XYZ file of N, CA, C and O in Angstrom:
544
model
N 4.065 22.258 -3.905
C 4.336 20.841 -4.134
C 3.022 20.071 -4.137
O 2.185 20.362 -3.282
N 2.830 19.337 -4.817
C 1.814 18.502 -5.622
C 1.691 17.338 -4.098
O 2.780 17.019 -3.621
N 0.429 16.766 -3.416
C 0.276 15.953 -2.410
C 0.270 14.587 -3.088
O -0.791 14.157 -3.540
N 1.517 13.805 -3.194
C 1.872 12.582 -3.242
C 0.430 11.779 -3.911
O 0.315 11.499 -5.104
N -0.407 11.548 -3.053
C -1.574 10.648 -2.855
C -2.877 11.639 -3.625
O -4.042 11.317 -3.393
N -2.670 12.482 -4.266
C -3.626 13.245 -5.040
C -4.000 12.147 -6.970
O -4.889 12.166 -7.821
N -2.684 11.381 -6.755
C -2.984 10.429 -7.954
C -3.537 9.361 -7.904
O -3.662 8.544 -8.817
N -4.165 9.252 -6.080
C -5.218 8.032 -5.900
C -6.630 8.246 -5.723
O -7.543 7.428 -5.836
N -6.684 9.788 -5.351
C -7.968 9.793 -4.681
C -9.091 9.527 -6.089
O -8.810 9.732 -7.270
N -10.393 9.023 -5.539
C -10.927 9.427 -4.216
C -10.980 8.615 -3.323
O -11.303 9.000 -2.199
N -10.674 7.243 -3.568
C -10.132 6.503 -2.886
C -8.881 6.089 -2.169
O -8.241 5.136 -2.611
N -8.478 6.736 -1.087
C -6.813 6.340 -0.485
C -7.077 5.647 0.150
O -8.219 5.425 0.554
N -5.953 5.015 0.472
C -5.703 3.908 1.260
C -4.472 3.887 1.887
O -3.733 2.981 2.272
N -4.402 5.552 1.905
C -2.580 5.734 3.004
C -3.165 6.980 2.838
O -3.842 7.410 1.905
N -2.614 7.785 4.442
C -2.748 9.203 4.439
C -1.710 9.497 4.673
O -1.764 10.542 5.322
N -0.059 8.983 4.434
C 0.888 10.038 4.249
C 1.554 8.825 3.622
O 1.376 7.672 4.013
N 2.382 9.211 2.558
C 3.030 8.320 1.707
C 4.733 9.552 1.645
O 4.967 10.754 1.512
N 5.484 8.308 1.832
C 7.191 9.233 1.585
C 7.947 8.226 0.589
O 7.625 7.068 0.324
N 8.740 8.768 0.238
C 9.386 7.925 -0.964
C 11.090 8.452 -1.443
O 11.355 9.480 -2.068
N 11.908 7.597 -1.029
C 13.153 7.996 -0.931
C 13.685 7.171 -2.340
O 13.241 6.072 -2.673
N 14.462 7.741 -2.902
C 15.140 7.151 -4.410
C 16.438 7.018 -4.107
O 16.970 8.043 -3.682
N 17.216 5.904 -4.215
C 18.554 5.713 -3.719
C 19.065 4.649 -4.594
O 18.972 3.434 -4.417
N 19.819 5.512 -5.914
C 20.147 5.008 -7.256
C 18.698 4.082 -7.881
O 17.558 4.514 -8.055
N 19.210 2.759 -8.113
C 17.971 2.260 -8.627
C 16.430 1.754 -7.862
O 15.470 1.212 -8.411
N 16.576 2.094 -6.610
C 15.925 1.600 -5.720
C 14.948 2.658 -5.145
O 15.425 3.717 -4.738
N 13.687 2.452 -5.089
C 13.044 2.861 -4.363
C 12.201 2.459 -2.914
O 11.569 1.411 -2.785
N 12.316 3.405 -1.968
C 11.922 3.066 -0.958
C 11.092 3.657 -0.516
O 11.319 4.837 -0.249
N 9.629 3.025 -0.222
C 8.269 3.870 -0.239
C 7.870 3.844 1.235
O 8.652 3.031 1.728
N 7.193 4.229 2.050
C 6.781 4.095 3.303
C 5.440 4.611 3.511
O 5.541 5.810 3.771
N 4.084 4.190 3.511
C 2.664 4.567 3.416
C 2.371 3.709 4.922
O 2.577 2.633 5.482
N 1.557 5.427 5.153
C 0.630 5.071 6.852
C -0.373 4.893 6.561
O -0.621 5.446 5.489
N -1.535 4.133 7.151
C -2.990 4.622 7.286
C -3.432 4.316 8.920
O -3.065 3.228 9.363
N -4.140 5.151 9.761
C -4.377 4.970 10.944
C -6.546 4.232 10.246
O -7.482 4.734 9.623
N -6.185 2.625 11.040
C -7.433 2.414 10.876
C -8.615 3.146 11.372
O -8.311 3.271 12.558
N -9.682 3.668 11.241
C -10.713 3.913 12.239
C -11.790 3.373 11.719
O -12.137 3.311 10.539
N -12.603 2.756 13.250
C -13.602 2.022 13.164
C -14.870 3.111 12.385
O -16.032 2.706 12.376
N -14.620 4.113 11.929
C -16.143 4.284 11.832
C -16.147 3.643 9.941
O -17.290 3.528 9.499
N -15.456 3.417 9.335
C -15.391 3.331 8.072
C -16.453 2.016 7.521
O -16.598 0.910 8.039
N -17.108 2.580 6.299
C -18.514 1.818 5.923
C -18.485 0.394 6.200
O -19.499 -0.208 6.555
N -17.049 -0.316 6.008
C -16.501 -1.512 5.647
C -16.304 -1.942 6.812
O -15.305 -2.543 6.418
N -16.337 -2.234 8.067
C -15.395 -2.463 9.256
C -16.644 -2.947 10.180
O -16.615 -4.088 10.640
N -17.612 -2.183 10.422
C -18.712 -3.298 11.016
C -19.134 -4.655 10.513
O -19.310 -5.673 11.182
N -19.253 -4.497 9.317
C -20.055 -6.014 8.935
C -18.398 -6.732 8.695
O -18.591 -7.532 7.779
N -17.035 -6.809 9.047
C -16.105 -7.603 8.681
C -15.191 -7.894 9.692
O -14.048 -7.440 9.751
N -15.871 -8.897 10.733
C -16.532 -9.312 10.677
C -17.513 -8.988 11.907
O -17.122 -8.313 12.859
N -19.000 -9.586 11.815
C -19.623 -8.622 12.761
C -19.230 -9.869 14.551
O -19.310 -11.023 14.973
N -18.904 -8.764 14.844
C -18.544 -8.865 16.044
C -17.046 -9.276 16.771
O -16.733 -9.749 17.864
N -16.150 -8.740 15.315
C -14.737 -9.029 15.697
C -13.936 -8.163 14.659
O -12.980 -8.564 13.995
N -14.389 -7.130 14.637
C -14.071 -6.131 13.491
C -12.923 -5.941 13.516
O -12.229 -5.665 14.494
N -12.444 -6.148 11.797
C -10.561 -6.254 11.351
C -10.982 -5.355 10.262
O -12.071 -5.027 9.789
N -9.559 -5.023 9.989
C -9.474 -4.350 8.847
C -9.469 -5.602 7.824
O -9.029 -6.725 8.073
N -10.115 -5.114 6.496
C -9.826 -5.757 5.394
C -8.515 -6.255 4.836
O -7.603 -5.502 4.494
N -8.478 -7.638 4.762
C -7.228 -7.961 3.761
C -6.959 -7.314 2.418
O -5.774 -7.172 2.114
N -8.049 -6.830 1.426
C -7.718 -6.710 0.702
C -8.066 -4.833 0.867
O -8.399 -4.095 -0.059
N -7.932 -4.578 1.802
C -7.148 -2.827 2.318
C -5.703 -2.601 2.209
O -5.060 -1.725 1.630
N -5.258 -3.908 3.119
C -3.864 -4.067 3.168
C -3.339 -4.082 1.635
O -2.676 -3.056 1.485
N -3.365 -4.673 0.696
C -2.987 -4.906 -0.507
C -3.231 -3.772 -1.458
O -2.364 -3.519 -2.294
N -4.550 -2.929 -1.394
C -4.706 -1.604 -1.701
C -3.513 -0.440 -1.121
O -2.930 0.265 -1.945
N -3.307 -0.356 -0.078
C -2.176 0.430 0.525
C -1.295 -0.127 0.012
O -1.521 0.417 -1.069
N -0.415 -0.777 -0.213
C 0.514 -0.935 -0.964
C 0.740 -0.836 -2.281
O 1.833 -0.592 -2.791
N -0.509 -1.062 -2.971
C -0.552 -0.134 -4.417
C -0.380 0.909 -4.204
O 0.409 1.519 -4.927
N -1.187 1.730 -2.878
C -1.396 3.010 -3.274
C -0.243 3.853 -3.532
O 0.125 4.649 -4.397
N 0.279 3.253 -2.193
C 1.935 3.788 -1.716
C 2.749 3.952 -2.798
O 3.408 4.983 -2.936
N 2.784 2.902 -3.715
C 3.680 2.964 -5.036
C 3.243 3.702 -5.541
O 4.019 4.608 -5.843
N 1.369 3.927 -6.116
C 1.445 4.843 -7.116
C 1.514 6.249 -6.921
O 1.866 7.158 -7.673
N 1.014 6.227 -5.496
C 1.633 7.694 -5.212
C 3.019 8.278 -5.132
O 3.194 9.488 -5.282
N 4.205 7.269 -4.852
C 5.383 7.299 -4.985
C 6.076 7.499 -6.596
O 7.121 8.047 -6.948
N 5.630 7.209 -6.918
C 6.027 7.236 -8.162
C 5.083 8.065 -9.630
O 5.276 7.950 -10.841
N 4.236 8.740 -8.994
C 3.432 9.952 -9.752
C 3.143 9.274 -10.834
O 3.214 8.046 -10.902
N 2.688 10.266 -12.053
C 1.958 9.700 -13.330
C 3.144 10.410 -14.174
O 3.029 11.581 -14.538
N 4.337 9.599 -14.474
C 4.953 10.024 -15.537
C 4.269 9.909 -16.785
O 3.194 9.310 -16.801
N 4.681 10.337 -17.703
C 3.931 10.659 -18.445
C 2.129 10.619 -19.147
O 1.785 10.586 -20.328
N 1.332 10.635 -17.983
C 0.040 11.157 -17.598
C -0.099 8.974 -17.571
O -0.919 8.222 -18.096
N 0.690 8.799 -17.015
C 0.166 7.153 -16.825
C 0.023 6.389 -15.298
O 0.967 6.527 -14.519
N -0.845 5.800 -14.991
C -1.209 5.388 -13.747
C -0.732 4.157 -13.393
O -1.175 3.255 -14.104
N 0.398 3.650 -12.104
C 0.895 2.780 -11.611
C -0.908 1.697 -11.342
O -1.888 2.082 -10.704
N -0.755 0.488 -12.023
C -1.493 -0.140 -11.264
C -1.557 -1.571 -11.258
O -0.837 -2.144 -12.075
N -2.491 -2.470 -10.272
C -1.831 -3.972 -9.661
C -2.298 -4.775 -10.991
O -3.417 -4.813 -11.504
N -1.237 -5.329 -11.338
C -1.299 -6.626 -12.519
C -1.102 -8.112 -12.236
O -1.345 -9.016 -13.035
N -0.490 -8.288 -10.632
C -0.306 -9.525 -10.481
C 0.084 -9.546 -9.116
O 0.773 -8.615 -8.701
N -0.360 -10.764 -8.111
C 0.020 -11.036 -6.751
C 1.174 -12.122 -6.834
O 0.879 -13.312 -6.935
N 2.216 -11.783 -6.800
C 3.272 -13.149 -6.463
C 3.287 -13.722 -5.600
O 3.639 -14.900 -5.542
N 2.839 -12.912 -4.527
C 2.973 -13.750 -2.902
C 2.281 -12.578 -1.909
O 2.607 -11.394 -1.991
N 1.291 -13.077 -0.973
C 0.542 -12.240 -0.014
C 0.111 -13.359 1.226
O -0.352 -14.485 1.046
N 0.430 -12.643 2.632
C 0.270 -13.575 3.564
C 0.217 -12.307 4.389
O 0.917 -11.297 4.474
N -1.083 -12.834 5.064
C -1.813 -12.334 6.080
C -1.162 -12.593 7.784
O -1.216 -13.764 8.158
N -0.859 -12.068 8.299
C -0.264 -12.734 9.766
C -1.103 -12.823 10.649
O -1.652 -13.853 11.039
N -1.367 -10.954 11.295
C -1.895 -10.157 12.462
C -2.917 -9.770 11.149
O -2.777 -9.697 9.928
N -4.346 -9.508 12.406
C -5.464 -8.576 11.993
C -5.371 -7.049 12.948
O -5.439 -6.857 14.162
N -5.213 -6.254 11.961
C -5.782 -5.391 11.958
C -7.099 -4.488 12.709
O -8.159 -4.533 12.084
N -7.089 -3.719 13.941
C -8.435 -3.559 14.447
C -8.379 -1.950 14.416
O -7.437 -1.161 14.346
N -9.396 -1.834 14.476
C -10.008 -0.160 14.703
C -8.862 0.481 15.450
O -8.274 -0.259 16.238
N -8.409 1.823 15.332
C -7.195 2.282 16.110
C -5.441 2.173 15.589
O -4.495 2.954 15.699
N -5.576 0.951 15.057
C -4.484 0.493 14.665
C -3.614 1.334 13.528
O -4.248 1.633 12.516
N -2.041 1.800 13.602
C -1.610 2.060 12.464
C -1.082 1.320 11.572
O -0.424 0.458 12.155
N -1.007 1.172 10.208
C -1.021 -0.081 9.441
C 0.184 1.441 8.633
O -0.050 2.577 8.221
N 1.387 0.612 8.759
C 2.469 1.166 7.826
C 3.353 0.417 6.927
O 4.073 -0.491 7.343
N 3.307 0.775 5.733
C 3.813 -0.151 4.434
C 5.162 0.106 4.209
O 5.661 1.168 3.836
N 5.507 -0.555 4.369
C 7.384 -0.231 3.989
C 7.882 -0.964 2.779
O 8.162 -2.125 3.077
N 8.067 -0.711 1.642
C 7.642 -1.237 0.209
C 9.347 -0.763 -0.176
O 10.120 0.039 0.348
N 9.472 -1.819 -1.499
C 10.924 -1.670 -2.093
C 10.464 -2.144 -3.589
O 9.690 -2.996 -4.025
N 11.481 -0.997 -4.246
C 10.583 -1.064 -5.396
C 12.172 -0.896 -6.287
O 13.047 -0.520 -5.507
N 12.652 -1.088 -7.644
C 13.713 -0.588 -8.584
C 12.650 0.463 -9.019
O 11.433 0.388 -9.186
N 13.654 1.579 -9.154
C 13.016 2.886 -9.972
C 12.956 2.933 -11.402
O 13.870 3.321 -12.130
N 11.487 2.389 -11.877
C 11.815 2.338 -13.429
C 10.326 3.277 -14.092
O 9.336 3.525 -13.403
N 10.436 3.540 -15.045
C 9.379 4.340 -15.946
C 8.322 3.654 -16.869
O 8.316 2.425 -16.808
N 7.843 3.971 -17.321
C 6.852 3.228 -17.986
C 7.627 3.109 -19.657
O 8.276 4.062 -20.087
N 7.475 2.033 -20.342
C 6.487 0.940 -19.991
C 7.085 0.000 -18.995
O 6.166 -0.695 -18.560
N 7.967 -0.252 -18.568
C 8.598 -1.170 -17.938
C 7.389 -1.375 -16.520
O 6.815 -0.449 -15.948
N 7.253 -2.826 -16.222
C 6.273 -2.809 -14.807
C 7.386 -2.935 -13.707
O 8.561 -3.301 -13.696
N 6.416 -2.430 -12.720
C 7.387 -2.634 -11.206
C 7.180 -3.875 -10.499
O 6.176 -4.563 -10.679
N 8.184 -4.200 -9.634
C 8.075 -5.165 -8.616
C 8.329 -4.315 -7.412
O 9.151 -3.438 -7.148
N 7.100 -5.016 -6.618
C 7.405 -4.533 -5.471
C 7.607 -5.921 -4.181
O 7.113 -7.029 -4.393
N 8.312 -5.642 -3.030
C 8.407 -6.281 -2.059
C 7.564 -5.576 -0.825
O 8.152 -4.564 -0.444
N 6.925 -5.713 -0.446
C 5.862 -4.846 0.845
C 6.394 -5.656 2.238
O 6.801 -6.802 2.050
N 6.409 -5.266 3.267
C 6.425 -5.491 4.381
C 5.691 -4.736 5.634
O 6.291 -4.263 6.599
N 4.407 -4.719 5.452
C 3.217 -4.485 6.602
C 3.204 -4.840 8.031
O 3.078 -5.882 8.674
N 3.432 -3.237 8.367
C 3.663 -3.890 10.249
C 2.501 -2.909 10.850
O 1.847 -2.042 10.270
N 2.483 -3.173 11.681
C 1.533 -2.370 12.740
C 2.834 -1.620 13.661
O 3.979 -1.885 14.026
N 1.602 -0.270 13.783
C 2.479 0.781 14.303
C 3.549 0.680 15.468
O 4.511 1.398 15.740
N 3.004 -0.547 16.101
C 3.570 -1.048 17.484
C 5.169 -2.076 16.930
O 5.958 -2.562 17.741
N 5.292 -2.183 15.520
C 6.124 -3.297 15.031
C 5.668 -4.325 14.469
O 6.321 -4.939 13.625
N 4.505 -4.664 14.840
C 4.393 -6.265 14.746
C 4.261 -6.348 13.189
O 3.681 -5.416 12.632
N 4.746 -7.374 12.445
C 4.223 -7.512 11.093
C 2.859 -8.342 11.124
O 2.622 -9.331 11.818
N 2.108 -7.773 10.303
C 0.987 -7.859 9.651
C 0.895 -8.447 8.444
O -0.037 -9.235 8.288
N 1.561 -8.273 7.645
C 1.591 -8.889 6.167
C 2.709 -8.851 5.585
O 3.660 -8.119 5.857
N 2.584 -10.042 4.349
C 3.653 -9.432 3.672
C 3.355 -9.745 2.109
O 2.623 -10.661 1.735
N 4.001 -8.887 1.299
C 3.559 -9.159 -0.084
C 4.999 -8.579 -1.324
O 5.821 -7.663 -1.373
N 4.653 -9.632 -2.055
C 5.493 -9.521 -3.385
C 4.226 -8.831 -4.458
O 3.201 -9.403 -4.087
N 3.981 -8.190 -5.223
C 3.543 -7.793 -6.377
C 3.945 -7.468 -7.437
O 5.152 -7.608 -7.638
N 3.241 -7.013 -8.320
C 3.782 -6.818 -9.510
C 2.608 -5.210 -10.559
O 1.470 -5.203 -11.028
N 3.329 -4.523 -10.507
C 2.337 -3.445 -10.915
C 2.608 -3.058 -12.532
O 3.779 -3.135 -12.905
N 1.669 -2.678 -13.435
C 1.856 -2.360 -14.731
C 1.669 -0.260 -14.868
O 1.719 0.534 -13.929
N 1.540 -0.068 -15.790
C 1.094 1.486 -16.092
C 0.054 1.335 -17.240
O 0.067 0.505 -18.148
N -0.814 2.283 -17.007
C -1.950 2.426 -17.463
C -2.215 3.832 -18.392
O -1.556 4.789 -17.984
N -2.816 4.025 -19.216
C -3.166 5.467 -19.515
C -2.524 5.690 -20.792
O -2.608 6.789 -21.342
């Protein structure tokens, strides 16, 4: 079996992505455990180090496009922000898990997604509406 997140690298932004299909609906779920040593995380900011906002918004692409593979050799990707709100930051340690709702559709048709970003403990972190196209 083919690793989900092999259609993002080399850049991920979730290290385990699951994806349940239930009729037209898809339901995606992407982890990433933050760690402080990453290039980005000292200088942001220095001396109160968060994860990036626009990490958070990457994981939730990713999640989809790994959820939803490269049908026909084409790549899920972000075409539009409808709505994104930041709550909780994010710190070194932290698990940042995406719980995303998506209709199951193929290309060309674009997706909508609904994201709901919590930290591993529950708390929500973000939340986001998007809108993704296919590429390729």
């Amino acid at each position: 079996m083919t690793d989900l997140l092999d259609a993002v690298r080399p850049l991920v932004a979730c290290d385990r992505v699951t994806a349940i299909v239930d009729g037209d609906v898809r339901r995606i779920t992407g982890e990433l455990r933050v760690h402080g040593d990453g290039p980005y995380l000292p200088d942001h900011f220095p001396g109160l180090t968060i994860f990036p906002g626009v990490f958070v918004l990457e994981a939730v692409v990713q999640a989809a496009a790994a959820a939803f593979g490269e049908p026909d050799g084409r790549r899920l990707r972000l075409t539009a922000v409808r709505s994104l709100r930041f709550l909780v930051p994010l710190r070194p340690g932290d698990l940042l898990r995406v719980l995303a709702e998506a209709t199951a559709v193929s290309p060309p048709h674009p997706v909508r997604l609904r994201a709901d970003c919590r930290r591993g403990d529950g708390v929500r972190v973000a939340t986001a509406t998007v809108e993704c196209g296919w590429s390729g």
